[in-house]
Short mmCIF file of C-alpha atoms in Angstrom, two decimals:
data_model
loop_
_atom_site.label_atom_id
_atom_site.label_comp_id
_atom_site.label_asym_id
_atom_site.label_seq_id
_atom_site.Cartn_x
_atom_site.Cartn_y
_atom_site.Cartn_z
CA MET A 1 3.83 -3.62 19.79
CA SER A 2 3.08 -6.26 17.17
CA LEU A 3 0.61 -6.54 14.34
CA ILE A 4 -0.20 -10.18 13.67
CA LEU A 5 -1.85 -11.13 10.40
CA SER A 6 -3.05 -14.70 10.08
CA ALA A 7 -4.66 -16.26 7.04
CA LEU A 8 -7.62 -18.40 8.05
CA GLU A 9 -7.38 -21.96 6.83
CA ASN A 10 -10.51 -23.92 6.04
CA ILE A 11 -12.46 -21.29 4.19
CA PRO A 12 -14.62 -23.39 1.84
CA LEU A 13 -15.48 -22.43 -1.71
CA ILE A 14 -18.04 -19.67 -1.46
CA ARG A 15 -21.35 -19.80 -3.30
CA GLN A 16 -24.15 -17.35 -3.76
CA GLY A 17 -26.17 -16.93 -0.59
CA ASP A 18 -23.46 -18.18 1.76
CA ASN A 19 -23.35 -16.53 5.16
CA LEU A 20 -19.85 -15.09 5.35
CA ALA A 21 -20.00 -14.21 9.04
CA ASP A 22 -20.76 -17.84 9.73
CA ILE A 23 -17.97 -19.08 7.51
CA VAL A 24 -15.40 -16.64 8.94
CA LEU A 25 -16.28 -17.49 12.53
CA ASN A 26 -16.22 -21.23 11.86
CA ALA A 27 -12.79 -20.97 10.26
CA PHE A 28 -11.53 -18.75 13.05
CA GLU A 29 -12.72 -21.16 15.74
CA GLN A 30 -10.52 -23.84 14.21
CA MET A 31 -7.49 -21.67 15.03
CA ASN A 32 -8.17 -22.15 18.74
CA VAL A 33 -7.60 -18.51 19.51
CA ALA A 34 -10.08 -16.36 21.42
CA LEU A 35 -11.61 -13.50 19.46
CA LEU A 36 -10.83 -10.17 21.13
CA ASP A 37 -12.22 -6.68 20.92
CA ASN A 38 -10.33 -4.67 18.27
CA ASP A 39 -9.55 -7.72 16.15
CA ILE A 40 -10.19 -7.21 12.44
CA PHE A 41 -11.26 -9.63 9.73
CA VAL A 42 -10.19 -8.75 6.21
CA LEU A 43 -11.96 -10.45 3.32
CA ALA A 44 -10.99 -10.68 -0.32
CA GLN A 45 -13.53 -8.94 -2.56
CA LYS A 46 -13.94 -12.13 -4.52
CA ILE A 47 -15.69 -14.12 -1.82
CA VAL A 48 -17.97 -11.23 -0.93
CA SER A 49 -18.96 -10.83 -4.58
CA LYS A 50 -19.62 -14.54 -4.89
CA ALA A 51 -21.72 -14.69 -1.75
CA GLU A 52 -23.71 -11.75 -3.07
CA GLY A 53 -24.25 -13.41 -6.42
CA ARG A 54 -22.37 -10.84 -8.50
CA ILE A 55 -21.59 -13.44 -11.14
CA ILE A 56 -22.32 -12.62 -14.75
CA ASN A 57 -22.26 -14.91 -17.75
CA LEU A 58 -20.92 -12.94 -20.69
CA ALA A 59 -23.29 -14.84 -22.97
CA ASP A 60 -26.09 -12.81 -21.39
CA VAL A 61 -24.47 -9.43 -22.11
CA ILE A 62 -25.38 -7.40 -25.20
CA PRO A 63 -22.70 -4.78 -25.86
CA SER A 64 -23.65 -1.22 -26.72
CA GLN A 65 -22.13 0.63 -29.66
CA GLU A 66 -19.86 2.50 -27.23
CA ALA A 67 -18.65 -0.79 -25.79
CA ILE A 68 -18.02 -2.24 -29.24
CA GLU A 69 -15.90 0.75 -30.22
CA LEU A 70 -13.88 0.76 -27.00
CA ALA A 71 -13.43 -3.00 -27.26
CA GLU A 72 -11.91 -2.57 -30.70
CA LYS A 73 -9.50 0.07 -29.47
CA THR A 74 -8.43 -2.00 -26.48
CA GLU A 75 -8.65 -5.46 -28.09
CA LYS A 76 -11.00 -6.67 -25.38
CA ASP A 77 -14.24 -8.67 -25.45
CA ALA A 78 -17.03 -6.17 -26.17
CA ARG A 79 -19.36 -7.88 -23.69
CA LEU A 80 -16.76 -7.48 -20.97
CA VAL A 81 -16.26 -3.84 -21.93
CA GLU A 82 -20.04 -3.34 -21.75
CA LEU A 83 -19.97 -4.55 -18.15
CA MET A 84 -17.04 -2.25 -17.39
CA LEU A 85 -18.99 0.71 -18.72
CA GLN A 86 -22.07 -0.27 -16.74
CA GLU A 87 -19.98 -0.55 -13.58
CA SER A 88 -18.26 2.82 -14.07
CA ASN A 89 -18.89 6.53 -13.88
CA GLU A 90 -16.37 7.28 -16.61
CA VAL A 91 -13.42 5.91 -18.53
CA VAL A 92 -10.27 7.67 -17.32
CA ARG A 93 -7.63 6.14 -19.62
CA TYR A 94 -7.41 3.20 -21.98
CA ARG A 95 -5.02 1.40 -24.17
CA LYS A 96 -4.53 -2.10 -25.49
CA ASN A 97 -5.73 -4.57 -22.87
CA VAL A 98 -6.33 -1.98 -20.17
CA ILE A 99 -9.29 0.25 -19.42
CA VAL A 100 -8.90 2.45 -16.35
CA VAL A 101 -12.18 3.74 -14.99
CA GLU A 102 -13.71 5.63 -12.16
CA HIS A 103 -15.81 2.85 -10.71
CA LYS A 104 -19.38 3.60 -9.65
CA LEU A 105 -18.10 3.18 -6.10
CA GLY A 106 -15.86 6.21 -6.69
CA PHE A 107 -12.34 4.83 -6.87
CA ILE A 108 -10.05 4.55 -9.89
CA CYS A 109 -9.23 1.02 -10.99
CA ALA A 110 -8.46 -1.09 -14.02
CA ASN A 111 -11.25 -2.93 -15.81
CA ALA A 112 -13.85 -1.82 -13.25
CA GLY A 113 -12.54 -4.50 -10.90
CA ILE A 114 -14.19 -7.21 -12.99
CA ASP A 115 -12.46 -10.49 -12.43
CA HIS A 116 -12.16 -13.73 -14.32
CA SER A 117 -10.21 -15.86 -11.95
CA ASN A 118 -11.39 -18.02 -9.05
CA VAL A 119 -15.01 -17.53 -10.06
CA LEU A 120 -16.80 -20.81 -10.44
CA GLY A 121 -14.37 -23.64 -10.54
CA ASP A 122 -14.94 -24.32 -14.18
CA GLY A 123 -11.36 -24.23 -15.37
CA ASP A 124 -10.57 -21.77 -18.11
CA ASN A 125 -14.17 -20.71 -18.68
CA LYS A 126 -13.67 -17.14 -19.71
CA ASP A 127 -17.35 -16.47 -20.08
CA VAL A 128 -18.03 -16.15 -16.37
CA VAL A 129 -16.95 -12.99 -14.59
CA LEU A 130 -17.40 -11.45 -11.18
CA LEU A 131 -18.42 -7.85 -10.48
CA LEU A 132 -17.44 -6.00 -7.32
CA PRO A 133 -19.95 -5.98 -4.44
CA GLU A 134 -22.63 -3.34 -4.95
CA ASN A 135 -21.98 -1.61 -1.63
CA PRO A 136 -18.84 -2.96 0.04
CA ASP A 137 -19.09 -0.70 3.12
CA ASN A 138 -22.53 -2.17 3.69
CA SER A 139 -21.29 -5.70 3.02
CA ALA A 140 -18.59 -5.16 5.64
CA LYS A 141 -21.12 -3.74 8.08
CA GLN A 142 -23.47 -6.69 7.70
CA ILE A 143 -20.68 -9.17 8.39
CA ARG A 144 -19.43 -7.09 11.31
CA ASP A 145 -22.88 -6.72 12.85
CA GLU A 146 -23.52 -10.43 12.68
CA ILE A 147 -20.13 -11.31 14.18
CA LYS A 148 -20.76 -8.82 16.96
CA LYS A 149 -24.21 -10.28 17.61
CA ARG A 150 -22.81 -13.78 17.87
CA THR A 151 -19.62 -13.04 19.82
CA ASN A 152 -20.34 -9.76 21.61
CA LYS A 153 -16.94 -8.54 20.42
CA ASN A 154 -16.36 -5.14 18.86
CA ILE A 155 -14.36 -5.99 15.77
CA GLY A 156 -13.68 -4.39 12.42
CA VAL A 157 -14.33 -5.83 8.96
CA MET A 158 -12.63 -4.78 5.75
CA ILE A 159 -13.02 -5.87 2.13
CA ILE A 160 -10.00 -5.56 -0.15
CA ASP A 161 -9.08 -5.88 -3.79
CA SER A 162 -5.77 -5.73 -5.65
CA HIS A 163 -5.27 -2.54 -7.64
CA GLY A 164 -2.61 -1.33 -9.99
CA ARG A 165 -1.20 2.12 -9.33
CA ALA A 166 0.03 5.16 -11.14
CA TRP A 167 3.84 5.43 -11.29
CA ARG A 168 4.74 2.10 -9.72
CA ASN A 169 4.77 -1.48 -10.90
CA GLY A 170 2.87 -4.22 -9.16
CA THR A 171 -0.62 -4.47 -7.74
CA VAL A 172 -1.19 -3.90 -4.04
CA GLY A 173 -4.15 -4.60 -1.81
CA MET A 174 -6.51 -1.64 -1.39
CA CYS A 175 -9.51 -1.17 0.84
CA ILE A 176 -12.80 -1.14 -1.09
CA GLY A 177 -15.11 -1.32 1.91
CA LEU A 178 -14.91 -1.20 5.66
CA SER A 179 -16.89 -1.10 8.85
CA GLY A 180 -15.65 -0.30 12.33
CA ILE A 181 -12.18 0.73 11.15
CA PRO A 182 -10.90 4.26 10.58
CA ALA A 183 -10.08 4.84 6.91
CA LEU A 184 -7.67 7.70 7.58
CA ILE A 185 -5.80 8.95 10.63
CA ASP A 186 -5.29 12.69 10.59
CA GLU A 187 -2.01 13.45 12.33
CA ARG A 188 -1.94 17.11 11.39
CA GLY A 189 -1.21 19.06 14.52
CA TRP A 190 0.37 16.10 16.27
CA LYS A 191 3.87 16.75 17.52
CA ASP A 192 6.76 14.61 16.44
CA LEU A 193 9.52 13.29 18.70
CA PHE A 194 11.04 16.72 19.02
CA GLY A 195 7.93 18.80 19.34
CA TYR A 196 7.89 19.82 15.69
CA THR A 197 4.30 20.04 14.46
CA LEU A 198 3.54 17.66 11.60
CA GLN A 199 2.22 19.62 8.66
CA ALA A 200 0.52 17.40 6.20
CA THR A 201 0.25 13.88 7.44
CA ILE A 202 -3.02 12.15 6.87
CA VAL A 203 -2.25 8.46 6.92
CA GLY A 204 -4.19 5.95 4.81
CA VAL A 205 -4.28 3.36 7.55
CA ALA A 206 -7.06 1.29 5.98
CA ASP A 207 -5.09 0.97 2.76
CA GLU A 208 -1.96 0.13 4.72
CA LEU A 209 -3.85 -2.67 6.45
CA ALA A 210 -5.30 -3.74 3.09
CA ALA A 211 -1.82 -4.03 1.59
CA ALA A 212 -0.59 -5.92 4.61
CA THR A 213 -3.37 -8.48 4.51
CA SER A 214 -3.20 -8.82 0.74
CA LEU A 215 0.40 -9.95 1.18
CA VAL A 216 -0.77 -12.71 3.49
CA MET A 217 -3.66 -13.80 1.26
CA GLY A 218 -1.61 -14.24 -1.88
CA GLN A 219 -3.26 -14.02 -5.26
CA ALA A 220 -3.42 -17.31 -7.00
CA ALA A 221 -4.12 -20.81 -5.77
CA GLU A 222 -3.56 -20.31 -2.07
CA GLY A 223 -7.24 -20.18 -1.29
CA THR A 224 -6.88 -18.02 1.82
CA PRO A 225 -9.31 -15.17 1.21
CA VAL A 226 -9.77 -14.20 4.86
CA VAL A 227 -7.13 -12.77 7.19
CA HIS A 228 -7.45 -12.14 10.90
CA ALA A 229 -5.54 -9.06 12.10
CA ARG A 230 -4.65 -8.39 15.70
CA GLY A 231 -2.76 -5.36 16.91
CA PHE A 232 -4.06 -2.67 14.56
CA PRO A 233 -2.40 0.29 16.24
CA TYR A 234 -5.33 2.74 16.25
CA PRO A 235 -8.64 2.65 18.09
CA LEU A 236 -11.42 1.14 16.04
CA GLY A 237 -13.98 3.66 14.84
CA GLU A 238 -16.23 4.35 11.93
CA GLY A 239 -14.64 4.75 8.53
CA SER A 240 -15.98 4.69 5.02
CA LEU A 241 -14.66 4.02 1.55
CA GLN A 242 -15.54 7.55 0.51
CA GLU A 243 -12.92 9.00 2.86
CA LEU A 244 -10.22 7.15 0.92
CA ILE A 245 -11.22 8.58 -2.43
CA ARG A 246 -9.62 11.85 -3.47
CA PRO A 247 -12.23 14.14 -5.03
CA LYS A 248 -11.64 14.61 -8.74
CA ASP A 249 -11.05 18.35 -8.42
CA MET A 250 -8.37 17.71 -5.79
CA ASP A 251 -6.59 15.12 -7.91
CA MET A 252 -3.64 16.31 -9.99
CA PHE A 253 -3.43 12.96 -11.76
CA ARG A 254 -6.87 12.49 -13.28
CA MET B 1 0.41 -18.82 8.06
CA SER B 2 1.04 -15.61 9.94
CA LEU B 3 2.95 -12.45 9.20
CA ILE B 4 4.16 -10.88 12.45
CA LEU B 5 5.30 -7.26 12.43
CA SER B 6 6.94 -5.99 15.59
CA ALA B 7 8.19 -2.48 16.21
CA LEU B 8 11.57 -2.54 17.94
CA GLU B 9 11.64 -0.62 21.18
CA ASN B 10 14.83 1.03 22.34
CA ILE B 11 16.01 2.52 19.08
CA PRO B 12 17.99 5.56 20.26
CA LEU B 13 18.03 8.91 18.49
CA ILE B 14 20.15 8.43 15.40
CA ARG B 15 23.05 10.71 14.58
CA GLN B 16 25.35 11.02 11.60
CA GLY B 17 27.83 8.16 11.46
CA ASP B 18 25.79 5.78 13.62
CA ASN B 19 26.08 2.11 12.71
CA LEU B 20 22.48 1.10 11.98
CA ALA B 21 23.18 -2.63 11.83
CA ASP B 22 24.57 -2.37 15.33
CA ILE B 23 21.63 -0.36 16.59
CA VAL B 24 19.05 -2.66 15.01
CA LEU B 25 20.68 -5.80 16.36
CA ASN B 26 21.03 -4.33 19.85
CA ALA B 27 17.38 -3.35 19.90
CA PHE B 28 16.33 -6.73 18.53
CA GLU B 29 18.34 -8.59 21.18
CA GLN B 30 16.31 -6.86 23.85
CA MET B 31 13.19 -8.56 22.48
CA ASN B 32 14.62 -11.93 23.55
CA VAL B 33 13.66 -13.58 20.27
CA ALA B 34 16.10 -15.52 18.13
CA LEU B 35 16.82 -14.04 14.71
CA LEU B 36 15.87 -16.49 11.97
CA ASP B 37 16.66 -16.87 8.31
CA ASN B 38 14.06 -15.04 6.20
CA ASP B 39 13.36 -12.44 8.86
CA ILE B 40 13.23 -8.90 7.53
CA PHE B 41 14.13 -5.58 9.14
CA VAL B 42 12.31 -2.55 7.80
CA LEU B 43 13.76 0.89 8.55
CA ALA B 44 12.18 4.30 8.23
CA GLN B 45 14.00 6.44 5.67
CA LYS B 46 14.51 9.10 8.27
CA ILE B 47 16.99 7.19 10.41
CA VAL B 48 18.95 6.03 7.37
CA SER B 49 19.19 9.60 6.09
CA LYS B 50 20.31 10.81 9.51
CA ALA B 51 22.96 8.13 9.89
CA GLU B 52 24.23 9.03 6.42
CA GLY B 53 24.37 12.72 7.28
CA ARG B 54 21.79 13.87 4.74
CA ILE B 55 20.94 16.88 6.88
CA ILE B 56 20.88 20.30 5.24
CA ASN B 57 20.60 23.68 6.89
CA LEU B 58 18.49 25.89 4.66
CA ALA B 59 20.66 28.84 5.63
CA ASP B 60 23.37 27.27 3.46
CA VAL B 61 21.17 26.99 0.35
CA ILE B 62 21.18 29.66 -2.37
CA PRO B 63 18.08 29.34 -4.55
CA SER B 64 18.32 29.51 -8.33
CA GLN B 65 16.03 31.69 -10.40
CA GLU B 66 14.00 28.60 -11.32
CA ALA B 67 13.57 27.77 -7.64
CA ILE B 68 12.54 31.32 -6.80
CA GLU B 69 9.85 31.29 -9.50
CA LEU B 70 8.48 27.90 -8.51
CA ALA B 71 8.55 28.93 -4.86
CA GLU B 72 6.37 31.92 -5.67
CA LYS B 73 3.87 29.79 -7.54
CA THR B 74 3.66 27.21 -4.76
CA GLU B 75 4.10 29.56 -1.78
CA LYS B 76 7.05 27.57 -0.52
CA ASP B 77 10.48 28.54 0.81
CA ALA B 78 12.69 29.09 -2.25
CA ARG B 79 15.66 27.42 -0.53
CA LEU B 80 13.57 24.33 0.08
CA VAL B 81 12.38 24.38 -3.54
CA GLU B 82 16.02 24.64 -4.66
CA LEU B 83 16.79 21.42 -2.77
CA MET B 84 13.74 19.75 -4.32
CA LEU B 85 14.95 20.67 -7.79
CA GLN B 86 18.45 19.43 -7.02
CA GLU B 87 17.03 16.14 -5.76
CA SER B 88 14.78 15.58 -8.78
CA ASN B 89 14.89 14.68 -12.45
CA GLU B 90 11.83 16.77 -13.23
CA VAL B 91 8.81 18.50 -11.75
CA VAL B 92 5.71 16.49 -12.64
CA ARG B 93 2.95 18.67 -11.15
CA TYR B 94 2.75 21.56 -8.74
CA ARG B 95 0.27 23.74 -6.98
CA LYS B 96 0.06 25.71 -3.76
CA ASN B 97 2.06 23.91 -1.09
CA VAL B 98 2.77 20.81 -3.18
CA ILE B 99 5.45 20.02 -5.73
CA VAL B 100 5.31 16.52 -7.18
CA VAL B 101 8.56 15.40 -8.76
CA GLU B 102 10.30 12.47 -10.31
CA HIS B 103 13.01 12.01 -7.72
CA LYS B 104 16.56 11.33 -8.89
CA LEU B 105 16.01 7.81 -7.56
CA GLY B 106 13.28 7.38 -10.18
CA PHE B 107 10.03 7.36 -8.25
CA ILE B 108 7.31 10.01 -8.15
CA CYS B 109 6.83 11.71 -4.80
CA ALA B 110 5.83 14.99 -3.23
CA ASN B 111 8.49 17.55 -2.29
CA ALA B 112 11.33 15.19 -3.34
CA GLY B 113 10.88 13.33 -0.08
CA ILE B 114 12.49 16.20 1.83
CA ASP B 115 11.40 16.14 5.43
CA HIS B 116 11.25 18.65 8.23
CA SER B 117 10.09 16.55 11.11
CA ASN B 118 12.08 14.41 13.53
CA VAL B 119 15.36 15.80 12.21
CA LEU B 120 17.52 17.16 14.96
CA GLY B 121 15.56 17.52 18.11
CA ASP B 122 15.51 21.28 17.98
CA GLY B 123 11.81 21.86 18.32
CA ASP B 124 10.19 23.82 15.56
CA ASN B 125 13.44 24.69 13.77
CA LYS B 126 12.20 24.79 10.20
CA ASP B 127 15.63 25.55 8.81
CA VAL B 128 16.92 22.01 9.11
CA VAL B 129 15.74 19.42 6.61
CA LEU B 130 16.56 15.86 5.69
CA LEU B 131 17.16 14.53 2.17
CA LEU B 132 16.50 10.93 1.18
CA PRO B 133 19.46 8.53 1.27
CA GLU B 134 21.60 8.83 -1.85
CA ASN B 135 21.31 5.14 -2.77
CA PRO B 136 18.77 3.38 -0.57
CA ASP B 137 19.24 -0.05 -2.18
CA ASN B 138 22.91 0.22 -1.29
CA SER B 139 22.10 1.47 2.22
CA ALA B 140 19.87 -1.57 2.70
CA LYS B 141 22.56 -3.87 1.35
CA GLN B 142 25.21 -2.52 3.70
CA ILE B 143 22.98 -3.03 6.73
CA ARG B 144 21.99 -6.48 5.52
CA ASP B 145 25.58 -7.55 4.84
CA GLU B 146 26.71 -6.47 8.28
CA ILE B 147 23.81 -8.20 10.02
CA LYS B 148 24.57 -11.33 8.04
CA LYS B 149 28.25 -11.14 8.95
CA ARG B 150 27.45 -10.82 12.62
CA THR B 151 24.60 -13.33 12.88
CA ASN B 152 25.14 -15.68 9.94
CA LYS B 153 21.43 -15.29 9.15
CA ASN B 154 20.10 -14.63 5.69
CA ILE B 155 17.72 -11.78 6.25
CA GLY B 156 16.20 -8.99 4.17
CA VAL B 157 16.42 -5.25 4.78
CA MET B 158 14.02 -2.64 3.43
CA ILE B 159 13.91 1.16 3.71
CA ILE B 160 10.51 2.84 3.51
CA ASP B 161 9.00 6.28 3.28
CA SER B 162 5.41 7.56 3.37
CA HIS B 163 4.10 8.70 0.00
CA GLY B 164 0.91 10.32 -1.15
CA ARG B 165 -0.83 8.70 -4.08
CA ALA B 166 -2.83 9.58 -7.14
CA TRP B 167 -6.59 9.10 -6.74
CA ARG B 168 -6.70 8.20 -3.06
CA ASN B 169 -6.41 10.14 0.17
CA GLY B 170 -3.83 9.35 2.81
CA THR B 171 -0.16 8.54 2.68
CA VAL B 172 0.98 4.93 2.74
CA GLY B 173 4.37 3.35 3.32
CA MET B 174 6.31 2.65 0.12
CA CYS B 175 9.57 0.84 -0.43
CA ILE B 176 12.41 3.18 -1.44
CA GLY B 177 15.23 0.67 -1.11
CA LEU B 178 15.69 -3.02 -0.45
CA SER B 179 18.19 -5.83 -0.27
CA GLY B 180 17.48 -9.53 -0.13
CA ILE B 181 13.75 -9.13 -0.73
CA PRO B 182 11.89 -9.55 -4.01
CA ALA B 183 10.35 -6.27 -5.14
CA LEU B 184 7.70 -7.91 -7.34
CA ILE B 185 6.25 -11.38 -7.61
CA ASP B 186 5.23 -12.25 -11.14
CA GLU B 187 2.25 -14.58 -10.95
CA ARG B 188 1.45 -14.48 -14.65
CA GLY B 189 1.06 -18.03 -15.80
CA TRP B 190 0.24 -19.30 -12.31
CA LYS B 191 -3.02 -21.17 -12.05
CA ASP B 192 -5.69 -20.08 -9.66
CA LEU B 193 -7.78 -22.37 -7.45
CA PHE B 194 -9.71 -23.67 -10.44
CA GLY B 195 -6.92 -23.97 -12.93
CA TYR B 196 -7.69 -20.68 -14.64
CA THR B 197 -4.47 -19.02 -15.73
CA LEU B 198 -3.93 -15.61 -14.13
CA GLN B 199 -3.47 -13.02 -16.84
CA ALA B 200 -1.95 -9.90 -15.47
CA THR B 201 -0.93 -10.31 -11.91
CA ILE B 202 2.40 -8.88 -10.93
CA VAL B 203 2.21 -8.21 -7.22
CA GLY B 204 4.08 -5.35 -5.58
CA VAL B 205 5.04 -7.42 -2.55
CA ALA B 206 7.76 -5.03 -1.37
CA ASP B 207 5.31 -2.14 -1.33
CA GLU B 208 2.73 -4.30 0.43
CA LEU B 209 5.29 -5.06 3.13
CA ALA B 210 6.25 -1.37 3.24
CA ALA B 211 2.64 -0.37 3.85
CA ALA B 212 2.26 -3.05 6.50
CA THR B 213 5.34 -1.97 8.43
CA SER B 214 4.53 1.72 8.07
CA LEU B 215 1.27 1.01 9.89
CA VAL B 216 3.24 -0.42 12.80
CA MET B 217 5.81 2.38 12.89
CA GLY B 218 3.31 5.20 13.07
CA GLN B 219 4.28 8.65 11.91
CA ALA B 220 4.60 11.07 14.72
CA ALA B 221 6.03 10.77 18.19
CA GLU B 222 6.09 7.01 18.53
CA GLY B 223 9.79 6.78 17.91
CA THR B 224 9.67 3.26 16.48
CA PRO B 225 11.49 3.58 13.18
CA VAL B 226 12.46 -0.10 12.87
CA VAL B 227 10.11 -3.04 12.41
CA HIS B 228 10.99 -6.72 12.48
CA ALA B 229 8.92 -8.84 10.08
CA ARG B 230 8.59 -12.59 10.33
CA GLY B 231 6.55 -14.71 7.97
CA PHE B 232 6.99 -12.84 4.68
CA PRO B 233 5.24 -15.37 2.45
CA TYR B 234 7.72 -15.49 -0.43
CA PRO B 235 11.30 -16.75 -0.59
CA LEU B 236 13.85 -14.03 -0.04
CA GLY B 237 15.75 -13.09 -3.18
CA GLU B 238 17.31 -10.09 -4.82
CA GLY B 239 15.07 -7.15 -5.58
CA SER B 240 15.75 -3.55 -6.44
CA LEU B 241 13.93 -0.26 -6.24
CA GLN B 242 14.09 0.08 -10.02
CA GLU B 243 11.74 -2.87 -10.47
CA LEU B 244 9.05 -0.99 -8.58
CA ILE B 245 9.20 2.08 -10.80
CA ARG B 246 6.98 2.13 -13.85
CA PRO B 247 8.90 3.49 -16.83
CA LYS B 248 7.60 6.89 -17.91
CA ASP B 249 6.54 5.66 -21.34
CA MET B 250 4.49 2.89 -19.74
CA ASP B 251 2.75 5.23 -17.32
CA MET B 252 -0.66 6.54 -18.33
CA PHE B 253 -0.70 8.96 -15.42
CA ARG B 254 2.43 11.05 -15.90
#
């Protein structure tokens, strides 16, 4: 069994209002491969945010007193910190240059996922930033529904971002929204090779696929923000971002 | 560009003393695909531990007082807890049924990576457990060197395990040893699509590949503990497990 992850070439620069289903299908058609049931398209958060117009000019942001104080402690731009606070439920940790929050979407991430790079094509313009999509599960569902309508194929769609982690160096791709893909596979009660019952194995398959596709996308100038995945080894089914988030009271590391 | 991850069929049950390079190459030959430079073999920790004889019968373990006390607090077998303590530098958190440690190898994981399942083929014999390999980077290097000697191909070898994570539900595959593969790619200073300099992007490419291959291996009865990866998008080069571990004093979540 093989899992094949292919970066789509020919994804144009995305602008507010662009139809991502259209753009993904056009780029996929140029690969001269038939779309099949159970295929998955994985999109970088950045292009979804851009299409949804989640661009903010820092010149328009007036920082609160709380933002000004946290900006001083972390040596960050107070307007940027204001956006981080607006995008978050709470600040979990901070130190110089890093603010780790519980994002409004529920997950823990640095800087509320607000991104400077690859925003507008205006060089080192640090005044333009990109917020995460407002409802990435819904963004994924809209793209999936439209692809299904146009192709009659039952596919999955996932939106990913790169997150830092506790304990380990290096960012890895994480799922921040999905439609038509299971988030977790609960193998408790399954038997292993020898009939021994697995005790505690709930597998984060959506995050595993997110990491896999992030590797293929690259981070910097590659310009390949969409990956086609074939061979996902579980049946497609409904999943949601919320399943991937450990409730605060179950988290020993909050 | 595609990344192709293929589970090798025909990996036999592994026993102490087995030559894993031999077994991997034999299984790969049955796929009728030529081995190429830059291909990577990813092995589940379990088969490496078995080949290296890291099997312990709990009947042979005498728990210390510390283990007995921690076992009471966590409702675990004191002999198993004794092994966890022996395999760890320190206990980081614990509660009922879970002990999170800094493993002697440096990373944070639950239960010191000690595993009950898929050990000996003796059904639900809970008295036999498997420790992690003593030096997984070295295990990977030995397998890699022998494959190189026999094929004259410059490949990479990685050993992975499934780890739980802070903040998110579900285990994901993580690298616990590697040879010939970069652990991290430092993109700081790279320019993005628009010439904006990336600030803080060090990518955990080894862990991304670990997660990807874990997805293909499955967890339970599939019996596919080796994955062949083609199309890893970075040049092969030396990496080590230590690079992936965030030093304690740099970790806001210890």
